[in-house]
Amino acid sequence: MNLIDVQPVKFSFFEKPPASSMNQAFVYTNDQNNYQVVKNGDRLSRSDLRAGKYTKVYLVNMATQSFQNEDEYPSLDRGRDFLIDLSIDYKVVDPISLVQQGAGEIVTYIKKKLPYWLEEITVDYSISDSKRVKKHIEDLHEHSSMVAGLKQVGIVISDINVLVKQSQRDQEHDKRFWKQDQDSELRIHEKEIKMREARFVAGEIQKEIEKGNLLNALFIAEDNKAALEVVQNRIQNEESFRLEVQHQVKKLMMDTSVDKVEVDQQIEKIKAYFPYEFSGGSNQNQTSRSTRMREEDPLDDLNDLYQSAKGE
């Protein structure tokens, strides 16, 4: 945006020269490079206009202007940049200086000087010192070469706002790290839930096994493949063991050299250790094997064999 517009001076006996305003000043010049400024609502009289032999009038924009820039600047850390969002409010305070130096295109000047000024600051700070960079820019901008150059052409900085962040590349990098951390937390949480469920199921299965309720244990484990395999193996082992116990009892009963009282004592000991093998109770959670035992005592046949072997 150009802050200056130039027009030829037209003298009229019938019309007054235009009045200035708070947002627009007039700078009159003549062939001798004399300058006359009119601002803050004043106007040049016809007699002064005629006496000064002014040939040109510069219309100067005195309103506050804003300049905004966002760019990346190197930090003290190699390969790491600051992303600086800078907003500057400026205005003309000396219209004659602006006109004399032809600085109407002041934005071009700011764009040229700004990178040098900011980089002089950022290269002295680590990427973790973004707050200090912000404070440096806000507190010391009045002492910068850019601001000094603006003052020479009649412009002052009325306000400056700074936002300092990591570069876009660093922000994307941090987002990827955050995503990985989040995924890791979810995996750990899911694993903890599964472990809790597994411990609960294992506890329930163990209770049923200790009670001899293998069918119940099988039902509890049916939704868990690993647990189901454990219970199935346990049932197979229990069945093998049961057959071995029955074989030993049968062998004991068939031994004619052993007294019946001693046989009964040995069988009672086996029942004490493995009650569910011989129980005739009414527990509805017994396995089908235990159910068959309730209907028919597996020792009945053995007792008959024992009686036969003894010749009774």
Short mmCIF file of C-alpha atoms in Angstrom, two decimals:
data_model
loop_
_atom_site.label_atom_id
_atom_site.label_comp_id
_atom_site.label_asym_id
_atom_site.label_seq_id
_atom_site.Cartn_x
_atom_site.Cartn_y
_atom_site.Cartn_z
CA MET A 1 0.00 0.00 0.00
CA ASN A 2 1.36 3.43 -0.98
CA LEU A 3 0.97 6.04 1.75
CA ILE A 4 1.47 8.92 -0.71
CA ASP A 5 -0.59 10.20 -3.59
CA VAL A 6 0.57 13.26 -5.54
CA GLN A 7 -1.56 15.80 -7.39
CA PRO A 8 -0.90 19.14 -9.12
CA VAL A 9 -1.96 22.27 -7.25
CA LYS A 10 -4.86 24.16 -8.83
CA PHE A 11 -5.43 27.68 -7.60
CA SER A 12 -8.96 29.04 -7.60
CA PHE A 13 -10.34 32.37 -6.45
CA PHE A 14 -13.66 30.72 -5.76
CA GLU A 15 -12.76 27.45 -3.99
CA LYS A 16 -10.79 27.02 -0.83
CA PRO A 17 -7.93 24.48 -0.74
CA PRO A 18 -9.08 21.13 0.71
CA ALA A 19 -9.03 20.60 4.46
CA SER A 20 -6.86 17.95 6.02
CA SER A 21 -8.14 15.40 8.55
CA MET A 22 -6.81 13.16 11.28
CA ASN A 23 -6.28 10.44 8.70
CA GLN A 24 -4.95 12.57 5.84
CA ALA A 25 -2.31 15.28 5.68
CA PHE A 26 -1.23 17.51 2.77
CA VAL A 27 2.36 18.34 1.92
CA TYR A 28 2.69 21.25 -0.54
CA THR A 29 5.93 21.75 -2.50
CA ASN A 30 7.22 24.32 -4.99
CA ASP A 31 9.99 24.44 -7.53
CA GLN A 32 12.48 25.55 -4.86
CA ASN A 33 11.78 22.33 -2.88
CA ASN A 34 10.11 24.19 -0.08
CA TYR A 35 7.64 22.08 1.92
CA GLN A 36 4.51 23.06 3.79
CA VAL A 37 2.54 20.47 5.77
CA VAL A 38 -1.16 20.79 6.62
CA LYS A 39 -2.73 18.25 9.00
CA ASN A 40 -5.14 17.61 11.91
CA GLY A 41 -8.10 19.25 10.16
CA ASP A 42 -6.31 22.44 9.08
CA ARG A 43 -6.35 23.86 5.55
CA LEU A 44 -4.01 26.14 3.64
CA SER A 45 -5.48 29.57 2.90
CA ARG A 46 -5.76 30.80 -0.68
CA SER A 47 -3.30 33.56 0.04
CA ASP A 48 -0.70 31.17 1.51
CA LEU A 49 -1.19 28.83 -1.41
CA ARG A 50 -0.64 31.67 -3.85
CA ALA A 51 2.31 33.16 -1.93
CA GLY A 52 4.11 29.83 -1.64
CA LYS A 53 3.85 29.22 -5.36
CA TYR A 54 3.17 25.57 -4.63
CA THR A 55 3.00 23.37 -7.69
CA LYS A 56 2.34 19.92 -6.18
CA VAL A 57 0.48 18.56 -3.19
CA TYR A 58 1.17 15.18 -1.63
CA LEU A 59 -1.76 13.45 0.05
CA VAL A 60 -0.32 11.44 2.94
CA ASN A 61 -2.24 8.65 4.66
CA MET A 62 -1.93 9.33 8.41
CA ALA A 63 -4.16 6.45 9.58
CA THR A 64 -2.68 3.58 11.54
CA GLN A 65 -1.67 0.74 9.22
CA SER A 66 -1.05 -2.92 9.99
CA PHE A 67 1.60 -5.24 8.64
CA GLN A 68 1.42 -8.98 9.26
CA ASN A 69 4.10 -11.55 8.51
CA GLU A 70 4.55 -15.22 9.38
CA ASP A 71 7.80 -16.95 8.53
CA GLU A 72 10.42 -19.32 9.89
CA TYR A 73 13.78 -18.19 11.26
CA PRO A 74 16.77 -20.29 12.37
CA SER A 75 17.43 -20.99 16.04
CA LEU A 76 20.66 -21.73 17.87
CA ASP A 77 19.92 -25.44 17.42
CA ARG A 78 21.08 -26.79 14.10
CA GLY A 79 18.20 -27.68 11.80
CA ARG A 80 15.56 -26.27 14.18
CA ASP A 81 13.58 -23.15 13.28
CA PHE A 82 11.23 -20.75 15.02
CA LEU A 83 7.91 -19.93 13.40
CA ILE A 84 7.29 -16.24 14.12
CA ASP A 85 3.91 -14.62 13.54
CA LEU A 86 4.50 -10.87 13.73
CA SER A 87 1.90 -8.10 13.57
CA ILE A 88 3.05 -4.47 13.45
CA ASP A 89 0.89 -1.35 13.70
CA TYR A 90 2.58 1.76 12.32
CA LYS A 91 1.64 5.29 11.33
CA VAL A 92 3.11 8.42 9.79
CA VAL A 93 4.10 11.16 12.26
CA ASP A 94 6.27 13.28 9.97
CA PRO A 95 4.66 13.64 6.54
CA ILE A 96 7.44 15.89 5.17
CA SER A 97 10.16 13.30 5.88
CA LEU A 98 8.05 10.63 4.23
CA VAL A 99 7.57 12.75 1.12
CA GLN A 100 11.18 13.94 0.94
CA GLN A 101 12.48 10.38 0.97
CA GLY A 102 9.76 8.99 -1.26
CA ALA A 103 8.95 6.30 1.25
CA GLY A 104 5.31 5.83 0.40
CA GLU A 105 5.84 2.14 -0.35
CA ILE A 106 6.89 1.49 3.24
CA VAL A 107 5.70 -2.13 3.22
CA THR A 108 8.44 -2.94 0.73
CA TYR A 109 10.98 -1.51 3.15
CA ILE A 110 9.58 -3.49 6.10
CA LYS A 111 9.59 -6.76 4.14
CA LYS A 112 13.21 -6.14 3.19
CA LYS A 113 14.46 -5.28 6.68
CA LEU A 114 12.33 -7.62 8.81
CA PRO A 115 14.13 -10.94 8.05
CA TYR A 116 17.55 -9.49 8.91
CA TRP A 117 16.30 -8.01 12.16
CA LEU A 118 14.50 -11.14 13.35
CA GLU A 119 17.27 -13.54 12.37
CA GLU A 120 19.78 -11.46 14.34
CA ILE A 121 17.63 -12.29 17.39
CA THR A 122 16.59 -15.90 16.82
CA VAL A 123 20.05 -17.34 16.10
CA ASP A 124 21.06 -16.59 19.70
CA TYR A 125 18.28 -18.68 21.25
CA SER A 126 17.66 -22.40 21.59
CA ILE A 127 14.38 -23.72 20.17
CA SER A 128 13.10 -24.21 23.74
CA ASP A 129 13.47 -20.46 24.45
CA SER A 130 10.46 -19.28 22.43
CA LYS A 131 9.16 -17.13 25.31
CA ARG A 132 12.48 -15.32 25.58
CA VAL A 133 12.50 -14.69 21.83
CA LYS A 134 9.02 -13.20 22.05
CA LYS A 135 10.02 -10.94 24.95
CA HIS A 136 13.19 -9.84 23.16
CA ILE A 137 11.26 -8.78 20.07
CA GLU A 138 8.56 -6.98 22.04
CA ASP A 139 10.89 -5.22 24.47
CA LEU A 140 13.75 -4.28 22.17
CA HIS A 141 12.09 -3.55 18.84
CA GLU A 142 12.57 0.18 19.43
CA HIS A 143 16.33 -0.36 19.27
CA SER A 144 16.31 -2.35 16.05
CA SER A 145 17.80 -1.13 12.80
CA MET A 146 14.43 -1.59 11.10
CA VAL A 147 12.60 0.70 13.53
CA ALA A 148 15.41 3.23 13.35
CA GLY A 149 15.06 3.26 9.57
CA LEU A 150 11.30 3.81 9.84
CA LYS A 151 11.80 6.78 12.14
CA GLN A 152 14.10 8.39 9.58
CA VAL A 153 11.26 8.47 7.07
CA GLY A 154 8.71 9.77 9.61
CA ILE A 155 7.05 6.51 10.65
CA VAL A 156 6.74 5.05 14.16
CA ILE A 157 5.69 1.62 15.41
CA SER A 158 2.59 2.11 17.55
CA ASP A 159 2.09 -1.53 18.51
CA ILE A 160 3.73 -4.89 17.97
CA ASN A 161 2.35 -8.37 18.65
CA VAL A 162 4.48 -11.49 18.45
CA LEU A 163 3.69 -15.20 18.51
CA VAL A 164 6.70 -17.52 18.54
CA LYS A 165 6.26 -21.25 17.95
CA GLN A 166 8.16 -24.23 16.65
CA SER A 167 8.42 -24.56 12.90
CA GLN A 168 5.74 -26.48 11.03
CA ARG A 169 8.18 -29.35 10.56
CA ASP A 170 8.82 -29.58 14.30
CA GLN A 171 5.11 -29.37 15.07
CA GLU A 172 4.39 -32.27 12.72
CA HIS A 173 7.26 -34.20 14.31
CA ASP A 174 5.80 -33.64 17.80
CA LYS A 175 2.35 -34.70 16.59
CA ARG A 176 3.77 -38.00 15.36
CA PHE A 177 5.44 -38.55 18.74
CA TRP A 178 2.20 -37.74 20.53
CA LYS A 179 0.28 -40.16 18.30
CA GLN A 180 2.76 -42.93 19.07
CA ASP A 181 2.51 -42.22 22.81
CA GLN A 182 -1.27 -42.27 22.59
CA ASP A 183 -1.30 -45.57 20.70
CA SER A 184 1.12 -47.05 23.23
CA GLU A 185 -1.11 -45.96 26.14
CA LEU A 186 -4.13 -47.56 24.46
CA ARG A 187 -2.26 -50.81 23.90
CA ILE A 188 -1.12 -50.90 27.53
CA HIS A 189 -4.65 -50.14 28.72
CA GLU A 190 -6.15 -52.87 26.54
CA LYS A 191 -3.54 -55.33 27.82
CA GLU A 192 -4.35 -54.43 31.44
CA ILE A 193 -8.06 -55.02 30.79
CA LYS A 194 -7.34 -58.40 29.21
CA MET A 195 -5.09 -59.33 32.13
CA ARG A 196 -7.82 -58.42 34.64
CA GLU A 197 -10.35 -60.48 32.72
CA ALA A 198 -7.89 -63.36 32.42
CA ARG A 199 -7.13 -63.30 36.16
CA PHE A 200 -10.85 -63.30 36.97
CA VAL A 201 -11.60 -66.18 34.57
CA ALA A 202 -8.57 -68.13 35.84
CA GLY A 203 -9.75 -67.66 39.43
CA GLU A 204 -13.26 -68.87 38.64
CA ILE A 205 -11.92 -71.85 36.71
CA GLN A 206 -9.59 -72.78 39.55
CA LYS A 207 -12.44 -72.65 42.06
CA GLU A 208 -14.54 -75.03 39.95
CA ILE A 209 -11.63 -77.38 39.38
CA GLU A 210 -10.88 -77.52 43.10
CA LYS A 211 -14.52 -78.41 43.68
CA GLY A 212 -14.28 -81.13 41.02
CA ASN A 213 -16.79 -79.28 38.81
CA LEU A 214 -14.86 -79.70 35.57
CA LEU A 215 -17.93 -79.17 33.38
CA ASN A 216 -18.52 -75.75 34.98
CA ALA A 217 -14.84 -74.92 34.46
CA LEU A 218 -15.27 -75.88 30.82
CA PHE A 219 -18.27 -73.57 30.41
CA ILE A 220 -16.42 -70.65 32.03
CA ALA A 221 -13.43 -71.15 29.74
CA GLU A 222 -15.31 -71.63 26.47
CA ASP A 223 -14.88 -67.97 25.38
CA ASN A 224 -11.16 -68.01 26.06
CA LYS A 225 -9.20 -70.27 23.74
CA ALA A 226 -6.12 -70.54 25.93
CA ALA A 227 -8.13 -71.18 29.09
CA LEU A 228 -10.30 -73.69 27.25
CA GLU A 229 -7.23 -75.68 26.19
CA VAL A 230 -5.95 -75.70 29.79
CA VAL A 231 -9.26 -76.97 31.13
CA GLN A 232 -9.56 -79.59 28.40
CA ASN A 233 -6.08 -80.86 29.17
CA ARG A 234 -6.95 -80.89 32.86
CA ILE A 235 -10.06 -82.94 32.14
CA GLN A 236 -8.03 -85.40 30.06
CA ASN A 237 -5.48 -85.69 32.87
CA GLU A 238 -8.25 -86.11 35.43
CA GLU A 239 -9.84 -88.85 33.34
CA SER A 240 -6.52 -90.68 32.99
CA PHE A 241 -5.91 -90.35 36.70
CA ARG A 242 -9.42 -91.56 37.51
CA LEU A 243 -8.87 -94.67 35.41
CA GLU A 244 -5.54 -95.26 37.12
CA VAL A 245 -7.16 -94.95 40.56
CA GLN A 246 -9.86 -97.40 39.58
CA HIS A 247 -7.20 -99.76 38.25
CA GLN A 248 -5.26 -99.61 41.51
CA VAL A 249 -8.45 -100.17 43.55
CA LYS A 250 -9.39 -103.10 41.32
CA LYS A 251 -5.91 -104.56 41.67
CA LEU A 252 -6.09 -104.16 45.43
CA MET A 253 -9.47 -105.92 45.60
CA MET A 254 -8.33 -108.77 43.38
CA ASP A 255 -5.37 -109.42 45.61
CA THR A 256 -6.51 -112.44 47.69
CA SER A 257 -3.64 -112.00 50.07
CA VAL A 258 -5.03 -108.70 51.37
CA ASP A 259 -7.63 -108.72 54.12
CA LYS A 260 -11.01 -107.06 53.30
CA VAL A 261 -10.69 -104.75 56.30
CA GLU A 262 -7.36 -103.50 55.00
CA VAL A 263 -8.85 -103.11 51.50
CA ASP A 264 -11.71 -101.04 52.92
CA GLN A 265 -9.24 -98.90 54.85
CA GLN A 266 -7.17 -98.22 51.71
CA ILE A 267 -10.29 -97.36 49.69
CA GLU A 268 -11.46 -94.95 52.40
CA LYS A 269 -8.09 -93.20 52.22
CA ILE A 270 -8.44 -92.86 48.43
CA LYS A 271 -11.95 -91.44 48.87
CA ALA A 272 -10.62 -88.90 51.36
CA TYR A 273 -8.04 -87.69 48.84
CA PHE A 274 -10.36 -87.79 45.79
CA PRO A 275 -13.93 -87.48 47.12
CA TYR A 276 -15.44 -86.45 43.77
CA GLU A 277 -14.32 -89.76 42.25
CA PHE A 278 -16.65 -91.67 44.57
CA SER A 279 -19.20 -89.00 45.62
CA GLY A 280 -22.83 -89.84 45.28
CA GLY A 281 -23.99 -86.31 46.27
CA SER A 282 -26.49 -84.13 44.48
CA ASN A 283 -24.19 -81.27 43.29
CA GLN A 284 -25.70 -80.18 39.99
CA ASN A 285 -22.33 -78.81 38.80
CA GLN A 286 -20.64 -82.24 38.66
CA THR A 287 -19.34 -83.40 35.26
CA SER A 288 -21.16 -86.10 33.31
CA ARG A 289 -18.59 -88.50 34.70
CA SER A 290 -19.61 -87.59 38.24
CA THR A 291 -23.27 -87.87 37.25
CA ARG A 292 -22.70 -91.42 36.11
CA MET A 293 -21.01 -92.12 39.43
CA ARG A 294 -24.06 -90.85 41.31
CA GLU A 295 -26.30 -93.26 39.38
CA GLU A 296 -24.00 -96.24 39.85
CA ASP A 297 -21.19 -96.61 42.37
CA PRO A 298 -18.08 -97.59 40.35
CA LEU A 299 -16.94 -99.79 43.28
CA ASP A 300 -19.99 -102.07 43.17
CA ASP A 301 -18.51 -104.30 40.48
CA LEU A 302 -15.18 -104.29 42.25
CA ASN A 303 -16.82 -105.33 45.49
CA ASP A 304 -18.46 -108.26 43.67
CA LEU A 305 -15.09 -109.23 42.21
CA TYR A 306 -13.53 -109.01 45.62
CA GLN A 307 -16.21 -111.27 47.11
CA SER A 308 -15.78 -113.76 44.26
CA ALA A 309 -12.00 -113.78 44.69
CA LYS A 310 -12.39 -114.50 48.37
CA GLY A 311 -14.82 -117.29 47.58
CA GLU A 312 -17.64 -115.65 49.50
#
